[in-house]
Every structure is written in C-alpha cells, then in structure tokens.
Amino acid sequence: MSHYPFYEKRNQIILPASWDFSFNRNQDIDAFDPAAQIFTDHLTLPGCFDAMEQFAGAKGTGCYKSTFRLDHPAKLRLHIGGMGLYCRIYCDGKEIGRSNMPFTPLNFDFQADAGVHTLMIAINNICNEAKAPQFQLAVDFYAFGGIYYSFYLMEMPDFYIDRAYVSMIDPAAGKIGVTFQFGGNVPDETTVRYSFDNAAEETAFLCKIRDGKGYMEATVPNPVLWTPDAPALHTLHCEIEGDSITERFGLRSIEVKGRDILLNGTPLKLMGYNRHEHHPDFGAALPGIIHLNDLMLIKKTGANFVRGSHYPQNQGFLDLCDELGILVWEEGLAWGKQSPEGMCDPLFIQSQLDNVRAMIGESRNHPSIIMWGYLNECNSFDEEPAKLYKSLTEMIHQLDPQRPVTFALLGRKDHIVFEYADIVSMNLYPGWYDPLEEEIRTIHLIEPVIKGYMEYLDGIPAAKDKPFIISEIGAAALYGYKDRFRARWTEGYQADLAEEVIRIVGENDRINGLAIWMFCDTRTGMQGRILHRPRGYNNKGVFDEHRNPKEAAGVITQGFKKYLK
Ligand code: ADA
C-alpha cells in the first residue's frame, strides 16, 4: 500500500510480489545462516508467513529471497514500514542491517555495484524479551512473523530531501512552517523550489542547512481547514537538484486548554475504538481494502476516534484516516511492562525512545493524528520506572511541540506520572474484570467505579485540570452467543455495557473521550493466555474478526450518534 510522502524523482527498484521462502522452525534469529537456506516455497510480501496455511502458528526464522538488477553502481535504501519481531537483511550474502524493533519504520542504506544482486530478508517471530524487550510473551495480541507494512527499495541521490515537516502557524490563514530534513552529502545551503496543491508555478527559496535541517515559512494559497466533517487536504511539492518530495498535510490546530482538547479552537468529544492491525487471513499485514473497510464500519457507527493500539500504525491506514476525517491517537509499542527491572532495562528504555522517535518522524504530517501516546499499562507507580515517562514526554515535546502527549494508565489509584501527561488517560474495566459480585451482571456498578476514578483524579493537582479520556473499556462477547441471563460472554452483556458506558461518557463533561476496547476480535493466545481467552482470541471486539457486527454495534451507533451531534 503506497503512501505519502512520494519521492517522484527516485529510481524505485521493482521487487516481485512473490518471493522465494525458506523456513527454519524454532531457529533463533542469531543462529540464522543465509548460506544454509533451502528455498522450498513462494510467499508474498508484505505478508505474515505464520498467517499462511503452510506455516500457520509456526515459530522460527523465515527467509524471503529475491533478486534485483542495477545497470550502474548505486546507493540504495530498503525501507520497511513495520515488521515483526526481528529481521536481518542481506545483500549477496552479506548482512547490511538488522532490527529488533517490531512495528517500527526502518531504513537500511547500502551500496551495490552494477549487476544482479540477491536480497534476503530473514524474519523471526519467537518472543525473546532479552532481545526485543518491547514484545513479551504475555502481550495480549499475537506476535506474527513478517513484513506488516509497506516496504520499498529505492536508489538514493547523493544529496536528498528526506522529509518536509509541516507545522501550523496560523492554519486558517494557511500560514505554515516547513522543516526540511536533508540527507547524504549535505551542503551548507540549497535552493528549494516548492509549490502547493500541484500548482504549475514554483517558488524558489534559498535554504540554509544546519545539522541536516532547514526551515522556511510559507502561506498556502486558497487554504481550507481540515476538520473531521470536511477533511480538506493540501500537498506540498519540493524540488532540490536531483531529488523531490511530495508531502500531504492538513491545516488544523490541536491544543489542550485546561480540561478541553481543542480542534481548530472548538472543544472535542472523542468517541470511538481501540483497533489492532489484525485479520485472520492476513495476520498483522492488512491490505488497503481491509483498512478502508474497517474505517467505513467505524464511521458507520458514528465514531470519530481511533486509538491505534498498541504500536505505530500502517502509513496507508493513516492516509485513509486523513482522508476520512477520523481522529487518531498513535502510540509507541509497549504493553503491560510493570516490573521495575523491565522498565529500567537500558535496552527497553532505548527501544522505547527509538520506537517513538521513529513513529513521530514517519507520521508527523498526518492531520488525523491529534495526540502521541506511549507505554500502555506500564509501571507508572514506582520512582525509577517513572523516569521513562519523563524522558519520553520531553523527547516528544521537543520533536513535535504541536501535539499533546498521553499514555493509557492501568486502572489503579497510585500513579505518580500525571505531570508527564497533557491528557490523562486510563484503561478501566468495570463490569468486566471487576467488580465481581454474586450477581453475574454488574452493569449497575459501572457508574460508581468510573465516578470513583474521577474523584481520584480530582484529588491530584497534576491531573485535576487536564482532559480525561477512558482509553479502554469493554466486555468480551462470543459472536452469536446469546442466553437469557445476558451474562458475561454474551452479545447482550457486551451491548448493555457499551450502552451504559456511552451514556456515562456522553452525559459527563469531565470525560473528553472514550475508546471502546475494541473494534474487532483479535488473535492472542500465546503462553497462558490461551486458557483465558476462548478461541485464542481477545473477544472484546464490537465486530468479530471477520467484521461481522455483534449486538453492541447497534447500540453503539445509537449512542455515538446521540452524543456526538
Ligand atoms: C488491557 C490491554 C489491552 C487488552 C485488554 C483486555 O487493558 O491494554 O491490550 O489486553 O486489557 O482485553 O484485557
């Protein structure tokens, strides 16, 4: 799925859809030997080998092989939008790079001579926290092996323009700042010729470059604001000698003022879903049509908000959110790291900083993204782990001062990290995990639990004057399962819970947003979780994994439409 930005002048090396494939069951990524591979299968990329019939559920190292031809020596870049869990890249048997960062945009730069070359991408899907500390066995979504997001191989100019990041100065008037990120042999200055919205006429700007960066201010002709109802988009095309880029952006402001989240100066109420990149046929490598279909369903229920749980999103998906006016919370990959040792592991800390930095670098121009998140349900109650919240918030504010920061806290009342949040978010599960009573339906206990959390926040100086989002709440329902008790696991219980939660959020001005857990059922089931999640799925989807609506979809549609009017 191709996506913005576009580099029109660069020579893109055509790679086949179908690659030779070898599989080394149970093999660790460090033990992988490119010379020992026997290629018995053909698999397509992007794709997850363990979502395929032949390798369903298998753990080990898969190796994809292809050839490409160059008629001159070239500096090349292999860009992988997101993969899992580890990869090693080889050109002609020589390793050119590796990564242990799942769902993270990666660039591998290397030099190749004229001639035919063999490219190998080895991918491993065995969880090993010591090697890839962002992903542990307990994570509540399946660790697929493959390239999840789009990828390409392109020739890099000697001096190139990597990105042109657009920031808002006066969006209604079309006044923007543009930060250029250059690479290669970078001179002290260069002429940038630019135009907006495919206009034929270009403006020349002499750009001073320091540390690879340049900056200009410009005014978009005929500016139209981006709003969820009318998501108008603009493009910026920039040319330098030997390279060009087209970026897409939207003119809109997003800010936190007191307890409000303001979009273009107007307070927002957010109502929507958490969503995993998952489909039973594709694993985590979704084709564009699935992304679009999901967004159409999300919009059909009246939602305006998606939390991209729990990792950087597919750029193609974000392009669609820009076009459809869906507001997005994008977050770094981390899930439930609660042990102080794990949170203080230098490898984990570094991977968090790298992952979030790469996410912002890739996603910054999407107008749909209105907040950055990180560290889902991690340790936020001990002194040492809390330092990572400080580092991440400071880094994000420095990289992108124009978006608020949040993180989804566990439902408990001893957090010490509120000062690092611009928006306070909590994952709460009243009516599901607790309270457990003699009565098997506890819908009537949801409101007191939520109110209890609001009172808790009101008592904390660093939280009480900030916006508050319920970042997860929901109940599991097995598709098609109904009984007269309307108890847990029935479609009816999930629907009743959703109706009550939407009423509480809708009637309460103190709650700025709601992300229902979750959009659709998602495969999980590694380790002990398989015993607690029927079918090996997290069944809290409002739709099942094939996107069939459960009973909740109807009441949610009514509720969202009522309160988002
Ligand atoms: C957590 C977690 C989700 C999911 C959810 C659940 O809040 O953030 O990823 O595991 O619980 O279904 O229990």
XYZ file of C-alpha atoms in Angstrom, residues 19-558:
540
model
C 9.493 -14.190 -3.004
C 11.325 -17.485 -2.568
C 10.862 -18.600 1.021
C 12.655 -20.935 3.416
C 11.582 -21.712 6.957
C 13.762 -22.727 9.905
C 11.409 -23.940 12.600
C 12.305 -22.854 16.158
C 15.539 -21.247 14.968
C 16.781 -18.195 16.853
C 17.488 -15.126 14.724
C 21.161 -15.122 15.808
C 21.597 -18.668 14.508
C 20.356 -17.735 11.030
C 22.802 -18.593 8.242
C 21.979 -17.169 4.792
C 24.200 -19.749 3.074
C 22.274 -22.676 4.582
C 18.836 -21.788 3.193
C 16.840 -24.179 1.026
C 14.018 -22.317 -0.671
C 11.014 -24.585 -0.967
C 8.116 -22.114 -1.007
C 6.933 -18.866 -2.553
C 5.342 -16.254 -0.314
C 4.215 -12.707 -0.929
C 5.354 -9.513 0.767
C 4.110 -7.563 2.621
C 2.722 -10.543 4.483
C 2.939 -12.726 7.577
C 4.254 -16.216 6.906
C 2.545 -17.601 10.019
C -0.871 -16.398 8.876
C -0.471 -18.686 5.814
C -1.869 -22.198 5.603
C 1.623 -23.826 5.376
C 3.126 -22.090 8.402
C 0.066 -21.193 10.495
C 1.141 -20.697 14.085
C 4.727 -21.790 13.403
C 7.583 -20.163 15.307
C 11.066 -19.719 13.892
C 13.027 -17.805 11.270
C 11.616 -17.351 7.796
C 13.780 -16.097 4.956
C 12.466 -14.249 1.898
C 14.744 -14.117 -1.155
C 14.589 -12.137 -4.379
C 16.948 -10.698 -6.988
C 17.211 -7.230 -8.494
C 19.282 -5.745 -11.291
C 21.208 -2.463 -11.428
C 22.785 -1.027 -14.586
C 25.068 1.277 -12.588
C 26.560 1.322 -9.066
C 24.080 2.878 -6.646
C 23.411 3.856 -3.084
C 20.224 2.029 -2.107
C 17.689 2.282 0.679
C 15.463 -0.574 1.768
C 12.613 0.976 3.726
C 10.434 -1.306 5.848
C 7.380 0.442 7.314
C 6.966 -2.153 10.059
C 7.867 -5.789 10.634
C 7.848 -8.311 13.466
C 9.597 -9.395 15.520
C 13.255 -9.325 14.395
C 14.834 -9.004 10.987
C 18.252 -9.400 9.394
C 18.829 -8.066 5.875
C 21.404 -9.487 3.436
C 22.600 -8.367 0.024
C 24.606 -11.028 -1.848
C 25.012 -12.967 1.401
C 26.475 -10.014 3.300
C 24.492 -8.636 6.240
C 23.579 -4.989 5.713
C 21.477 -4.430 8.820
C 19.219 -5.875 11.497
C 16.497 -4.728 13.834
C 14.728 -5.885 16.967
C 12.023 -3.208 16.806
C 8.610 -4.554 15.750
C 6.089 -2.165 14.124
C 8.815 0.480 13.715
C 9.711 2.242 10.450
C 13.226 1.149 9.465
C 15.722 2.261 6.812
C 18.621 0.096 5.652
C 21.105 2.005 3.458
C 23.743 0.153 1.440
C 25.897 0.408 -1.666
C 25.607 -2.003 -4.621
C 27.552 -2.343 -7.905
C 26.066 -2.723 -11.373
C 24.782 -6.256 -11.929
C 22.317 -8.756 -10.484
C 22.003 -8.907 -6.690
C 20.323 -11.220 -4.224
C 18.312 -9.659 -1.433
C 17.380 -11.762 1.601
C 15.112 -10.702 4.429
C 15.228 -13.044 7.420
C 12.359 -12.584 9.876
C 11.939 -14.255 13.233
C 8.750 -14.427 15.321
C 9.930 -16.050 18.581
C 9.379 -13.771 21.572
C 12.593 -13.150 23.426
C 12.336 -10.263 25.839
C 16.092 -10.138 26.328
C 16.496 -9.389 22.606
C 13.360 -7.441 21.720
C 12.192 -6.005 25.041
C 9.192 -4.231 23.534
C 7.413 -7.529 22.936
C 6.972 -10.088 25.682
C 5.124 -13.408 25.733
C 2.339 -12.040 27.888
C 1.371 -9.407 25.312
C -2.334 -9.699 24.535
C -2.022 -9.819 20.752
C -0.429 -12.395 18.537
C 3.232 -11.991 17.534
C 3.058 -12.553 13.781
C 6.215 -13.012 11.703
C 6.599 -10.969 8.546
C 6.687 -7.553 6.993
C 3.453 -5.946 8.159
C 3.530 -2.576 6.426
C 4.643 -1.325 3.048
C 8.291 -1.543 2.046
C 10.374 -0.457 -0.925
C 13.889 -0.482 -2.352
C 14.993 2.769 -3.942
C 18.096 4.431 -5.262
C 19.188 7.363 -3.138
C 20.533 10.557 -4.686
C 23.893 11.808 -3.450
C 22.109 14.682 -1.677
C 18.476 14.123 -0.863
C 15.432 15.564 0.835
C 14.110 13.075 3.344
C 11.090 14.902 4.693
C 9.376 18.296 4.703
C 7.519 18.525 8.024
C 4.664 20.990 8.122
C 3.862 22.857 11.349
C 0.998 25.261 11.965
C 1.485 28.998 12.428
C -1.974 30.287 11.508
C -3.839 27.383 9.909
C -6.991 29.326 9.000
C -4.855 31.791 7.055
C -2.771 28.985 5.525
C 0.383 30.124 7.314
C 2.733 27.224 7.965
C 6.310 26.439 8.921
C 8.215 23.773 6.978
C 11.185 21.924 8.472
C 13.267 20.199 5.816
C 15.210 17.083 6.737
C 18.078 16.510 4.286
C 20.452 13.552 3.924
C 23.504 12.299 2.038
C 26.253 14.777 1.196
C 24.543 17.810 2.683
C 25.764 21.265 1.584
C 25.524 24.428 3.699
C 22.641 25.720 1.622
C 20.461 24.674 -1.260
C 17.688 26.115 -3.402
C 14.314 24.517 -2.725
C 11.633 25.099 -5.351
C 8.184 24.433 -3.954
C 4.515 24.573 -4.860
C 1.225 23.730 -3.171
C -1.632 21.594 -4.433
C 0.046 20.661 -7.737
C 0.239 24.273 -8.910
C 2.406 24.651 -12.001
C 4.150 27.724 -10.664
C 7.028 27.150 -8.218
C 8.573 29.485 -5.644
C 12.338 29.348 -5.071
C 13.718 29.506 -1.530
C 17.392 29.597 -0.574
C 17.535 27.202 2.362
C 20.353 27.413 4.916
C 21.138 23.950 6.285
C 22.357 23.190 9.770
C 22.646 19.632 11.201
C 20.820 18.372 8.125
C 17.822 20.654 8.719
C 16.409 23.771 7.077
C 13.330 25.857 7.825
C 11.030 28.181 5.940
C 7.665 29.805 6.423
C 5.087 29.869 3.676
C 1.434 30.572 3.002
C -0.787 28.007 1.340
C -2.848 29.657 -1.418
C -6.595 29.081 -1.025
C -6.275 27.471 2.405
C -9.078 25.173 3.596
C -9.154 23.968 7.198
C -9.071 20.252 7.957
C -11.982 19.112 10.132
C -13.458 15.635 10.750
C -16.600 16.654 8.807
C -14.696 18.223 5.912
C -11.196 16.742 5.919
C -9.613 19.028 3.307
C -6.015 18.143 2.456
C -3.194 20.111 0.828
C 0.021 18.945 -0.776
C 3.474 20.480 -0.706
C 5.837 19.561 -3.531
C 9.527 20.406 -3.084
C 12.409 20.045 -5.546
C 16.138 20.245 -4.978
C 18.837 19.423 -7.523
C 18.476 15.672 -8.150
C 15.585 14.947 -5.760
C 11.966 15.816 -4.986
C 9.278 15.053 -2.420
C 5.507 15.465 -2.189
C 4.084 15.655 1.310
C 0.409 15.831 2.213
C -0.903 17.718 5.221
C -3.979 19.348 6.698
C -4.457 22.823 8.099
C -5.754 22.476 11.619
C -4.766 23.271 15.180
C -4.884 20.913 18.114
C -4.259 22.068 21.659
C -5.076 21.327 25.246
C -6.510 24.216 27.224
C -7.472 23.475 30.793
C -9.749 20.458 30.681
C -10.502 20.851 26.975
C -8.974 19.340 23.849
C -9.490 21.961 21.156
C -9.516 21.223 17.429
C -9.410 24.485 15.500
C -10.392 26.178 18.754
C -13.530 24.055 19.314
C -13.738 21.534 22.211
C -13.699 17.921 21.076
C -15.650 14.993 22.408
C -13.965 11.810 21.230
C -15.881 8.576 20.822
C -14.514 5.543 19.084
C -12.498 2.396 19.353
C -9.175 0.827 20.041
C -8.065 -1.069 16.985
C -5.425 -3.707 16.307
C -3.955 -4.267 12.865
C -5.333 -7.773 12.578
C -7.273 -10.039 10.279
C -7.417 -13.837 10.408
C -6.370 -14.132 6.759
C -3.535 -11.623 6.874
C -2.224 -11.500 10.441
C -0.823 -8.002 11.030
C -0.209 -7.287 7.318
C -3.532 -5.837 6.235
C -4.206 -4.893 2.622
C -5.631 -1.443 1.896
C -9.126 -2.737 1.316
C -9.336 -4.102 4.880
C -8.130 -0.791 6.320
C -10.703 1.083 4.299
C -13.486 -1.338 5.136
C -12.663 -1.055 8.862
C -12.751 2.720 8.685
C -16.054 2.684 6.822
C -17.540 0.455 9.548
C -16.087 2.689 12.254
C -17.614 5.751 10.609
C -20.926 3.963 10.087
C -21.257 3.584 13.874
C -20.846 7.354 14.176
C -17.384 7.180 15.777
C -14.863 9.979 15.293
C -11.850 8.456 17.057
C -9.421 5.516 16.828
C -6.691 4.652 19.281
C -4.076 2.730 17.306
C -3.366 0.191 19.997
C -0.585 -0.576 20.762
C 2.053 0.397 18.208
C 2.928 2.723 15.322
C 0.307 2.411 12.606
C 0.417 1.497 8.937
C 1.015 4.730 6.983
C -1.599 3.681 4.432
C -4.154 3.440 7.239
C -3.192 6.904 8.483
C -3.538 8.333 4.961
C -7.098 6.979 4.934
C -7.802 8.495 8.376
C -6.613 11.852 6.981
C -8.996 11.474 4.055
C -11.981 10.280 6.072
C -11.605 12.714 8.981
C -11.034 10.120 11.686
C -9.105 11.449 14.724
C -6.223 9.236 15.784
C -4.166 8.528 18.897
C -0.937 6.908 17.684
C 1.315 5.233 20.221
C 4.659 3.503 20.602
C 4.911 -0.239 21.130
C 4.888 -1.235 24.794
C 2.420 -3.375 26.652
C 1.999 -4.012 30.354
C 5.639 -3.727 31.360
C 5.083 -3.481 35.075
C 8.229 -4.897 36.634
C 10.609 -2.121 37.734
C 13.545 -4.182 36.396
C 11.942 -4.456 32.959
C 11.131 -0.742 32.848
C 14.689 0.172 33.872
C 16.417 -2.221 31.441
C 18.622 0.061 29.286
C 17.702 -1.946 26.174
C 13.995 -1.376 26.867
C 14.497 2.316 27.539
C 16.475 2.758 24.336
C 13.956 0.790 22.278
C 11.140 2.995 23.607
C 12.933 6.192 22.713
C 13.910 4.848 19.274
C 10.442 3.487 18.513
C 8.596 6.665 19.499
C 11.126 8.877 17.692
C 10.769 6.809 14.516
C 6.964 6.870 14.800
C 6.864 10.658 15.040
C 9.389 11.002 12.224
C 7.198 8.880 9.981
C 3.749 10.144 10.995
C 4.139 13.815 11.827
C 2.396 15.208 8.763
C -0.896 13.356 9.305
C -3.553 15.866 10.361
C -5.658 12.994 11.701
C -3.152 12.326 14.484
C -4.159 14.531 17.391
C -2.089 13.004 20.186
C 1.001 10.866 20.716
C 0.905 8.005 23.191
C 3.347 5.548 24.712
C 3.768 2.852 27.422
C 0.344 1.196 27.546
C -0.378 -0.022 31.096
C 3.251 0.054 32.158
C 4.715 0.783 35.589
C 3.575 4.282 36.454
C 3.671 3.912 40.225
C 7.382 3.434 41.116
C 10.032 6.157 41.157
C 12.644 4.633 38.830
C 10.238 3.482 36.071
C 8.563 6.915 36.197
C 11.750 8.406 34.762
C 10.993 6.839 31.393
C 7.697 8.761 31.245
C 9.639 11.961 31.828
C 12.192 11.143 29.108
C 9.522 10.175 26.574
C 7.332 13.227 27.165
C 10.320 15.571 26.980
C 11.509 13.946 23.765
C 8.053 14.120 22.161
C 7.536 17.761 23.125
C 10.897 18.573 21.625
C 10.258 16.616 18.388
C 6.690 17.855 17.975
C 5.613 20.725 20.216
C 2.242 20.878 18.453
C 0.587 17.718 19.711
C -0.418 16.689 23.234
C 1.070 13.626 24.918
C -0.841 10.886 26.682
C -0.438 7.305 27.903
C -3.017 4.719 28.911
C -2.688 4.093 32.645
C -3.763 0.958 34.437
C -6.988 1.207 36.402
C -5.434 1.787 39.842
C -5.061 4.777 42.113
C -1.381 5.169 42.930
C 0.107 6.733 39.792
C 2.968 9.206 40.077
C 3.373 10.230 36.429
C 0.487 12.641 35.790
C 2.836 15.590 35.383
C 4.128 13.990 32.149
C 0.665 13.760 30.561
C -1.039 16.585 28.682
C -4.136 14.387 28.554
C -4.865 11.897 31.347
C -5.975 8.506 30.040
C -6.987 5.393 31.932
C -7.949 1.866 30.945
C -10.908 0.865 33.098
C -12.787 -2.433 33.072
C -15.776 -2.040 35.427
C -18.410 -4.578 34.581
C -15.836 -6.977 33.164
C -12.808 -7.761 35.340
C -14.357 -6.137 38.369
C -16.331 -5.760 40.497
C -17.192 -9.460 40.636
C -20.343 -9.953 42.674
C -22.749 -12.775 43.326
C -24.815 -11.269 40.553
C -23.347 -12.197 37.201
C -24.416 -8.917 35.581
C -22.733 -5.875 37.106
C -23.744 -3.128 34.694
C -25.183 -1.100 37.598
C -21.720 -0.951 39.191
C -20.027 0.704 36.201
C -21.018 4.271 37.012
C -19.829 4.209 40.658
C -16.462 2.804 39.551
C -15.956 5.488 36.869
C -17.043 8.211 39.287
C -14.562 6.835 41.828
C -11.750 7.328 39.320
C -12.915 10.850 38.537
C -12.861 11.690 42.246
C -9.373 10.213 42.476
C -8.187 12.440 39.583
C -9.855 15.477 41.127
C -7.716 14.976 44.211
C -4.439 15.085 42.280
C -3.060 18.526 41.408
C -1.170 17.260 38.331
C -4.303 15.562 36.955
C -7.344 17.519 38.014
C -7.144 20.314 35.468
C -6.314 18.164 32.439
C -8.580 16.456 29.913
C -9.532 12.882 30.743
C -10.044 10.001 28.321
C -11.236 6.492 29.079
C -8.719 4.829 26.783
C -10.090 1.287 27.179
C -13.322 -0.162 28.488
C -15.366 -3.083 27.241
C -16.602 -6.636 27.607
C -15.945 -9.828 25.693
C -18.768 -11.367 23.673
C -18.592 -14.526 21.632
C -20.095 -13.812 18.250
C -23.533 -15.393 18.040
C -23.638 -16.328 21.738
C -26.822 -15.301 23.494
C -28.558 -16.525 26.654
C -31.458 -15.386 28.797
C -29.144 -14.227 31.604
C -27.466 -11.726 29.276
C -24.350 -12.511 31.320
C -20.647 -12.072 30.584
C -19.582 -13.522 27.171
C -22.997 -12.943 25.590
C -23.532 -10.375 22.860
C -26.272 -8.931 25.057
C -23.998 -8.217 28.031
C -21.446 -6.502 25.832
C -24.181 -4.375 24.260
C -25.649 -3.413 27.652
C -22.220 -2.474 28.963
C -21.432 -0.352 25.906
C -24.781 1.429 26.119
C -24.209 2.286 29.784
C -20.620 3.445 29.225
C -21.604 5.699 26.311
C -24.379 7.205 28.405
C -21.966 7.938 31.266
C -19.329 9.443 28.954
C -21.900 11.304 26.878
C -23.575 12.916 29.905
C -20.344 13.827 31.659
C -18.417 16.897 30.539
C -15.410 15.906 32.647
C -14.776 12.968 30.288
C -13.354 14.177 26.976
C -13.114 10.867 25.232
C -13.855 7.193 25.042
C -12.072 4.436 23.153
C -14.050 1.222 23.465
C -11.963 -1.907 23.778
C -12.154 -2.783 20.922
C -13.101 -2.549 17.261
C -12.862 -6.235 16.296
C -11.839 -9.555 17.820
C -8.109 -10.114 17.605
C -5.949 -13.214 17.854
C -3.977 -13.551 21.066
C -3.325 -16.711 22.994
C 0.387 -17.004 23.449
C 1.559 -18.691 26.635
C -1.026 -18.950 29.455
C -3.407 -16.518 27.819
C -4.734 -19.281 25.571
C -6.503 -20.717 28.652
C -8.331 -17.483 29.460
C -9.312 -16.290 26.036
C -11.869 -18.545 24.276
C -10.769 -19.447 20.723
C -7.339 -17.922 21.453
C -8.915 -14.567 20.605
C -9.456 -11.430 22.617
C -13.221 -11.386 22.068
C -13.936 -7.826 23.156
C -14.478 -6.748 19.557
C -17.714 -4.951 18.710
C -17.248 -6.789 15.423
C -15.868 -10.311 15.191
C -12.560 -10.914 13.406
C -14.360 -11.159 10.043
C -16.003 -7.799 10.774
C -19.478 -9.219 11.415
C -21.296 -6.859 13.797
C -22.273 -8.066 17.247
C -25.366 -6.746 19.030
C -23.251 -3.937 20.573
C -22.677 -2.338 17.159
C -26.330 -1.247 17.061
C -26.483 0.363 20.500
C -23.072 1.965 19.998
C -24.270 3.525 16.753
C -27.287 4.965 18.539
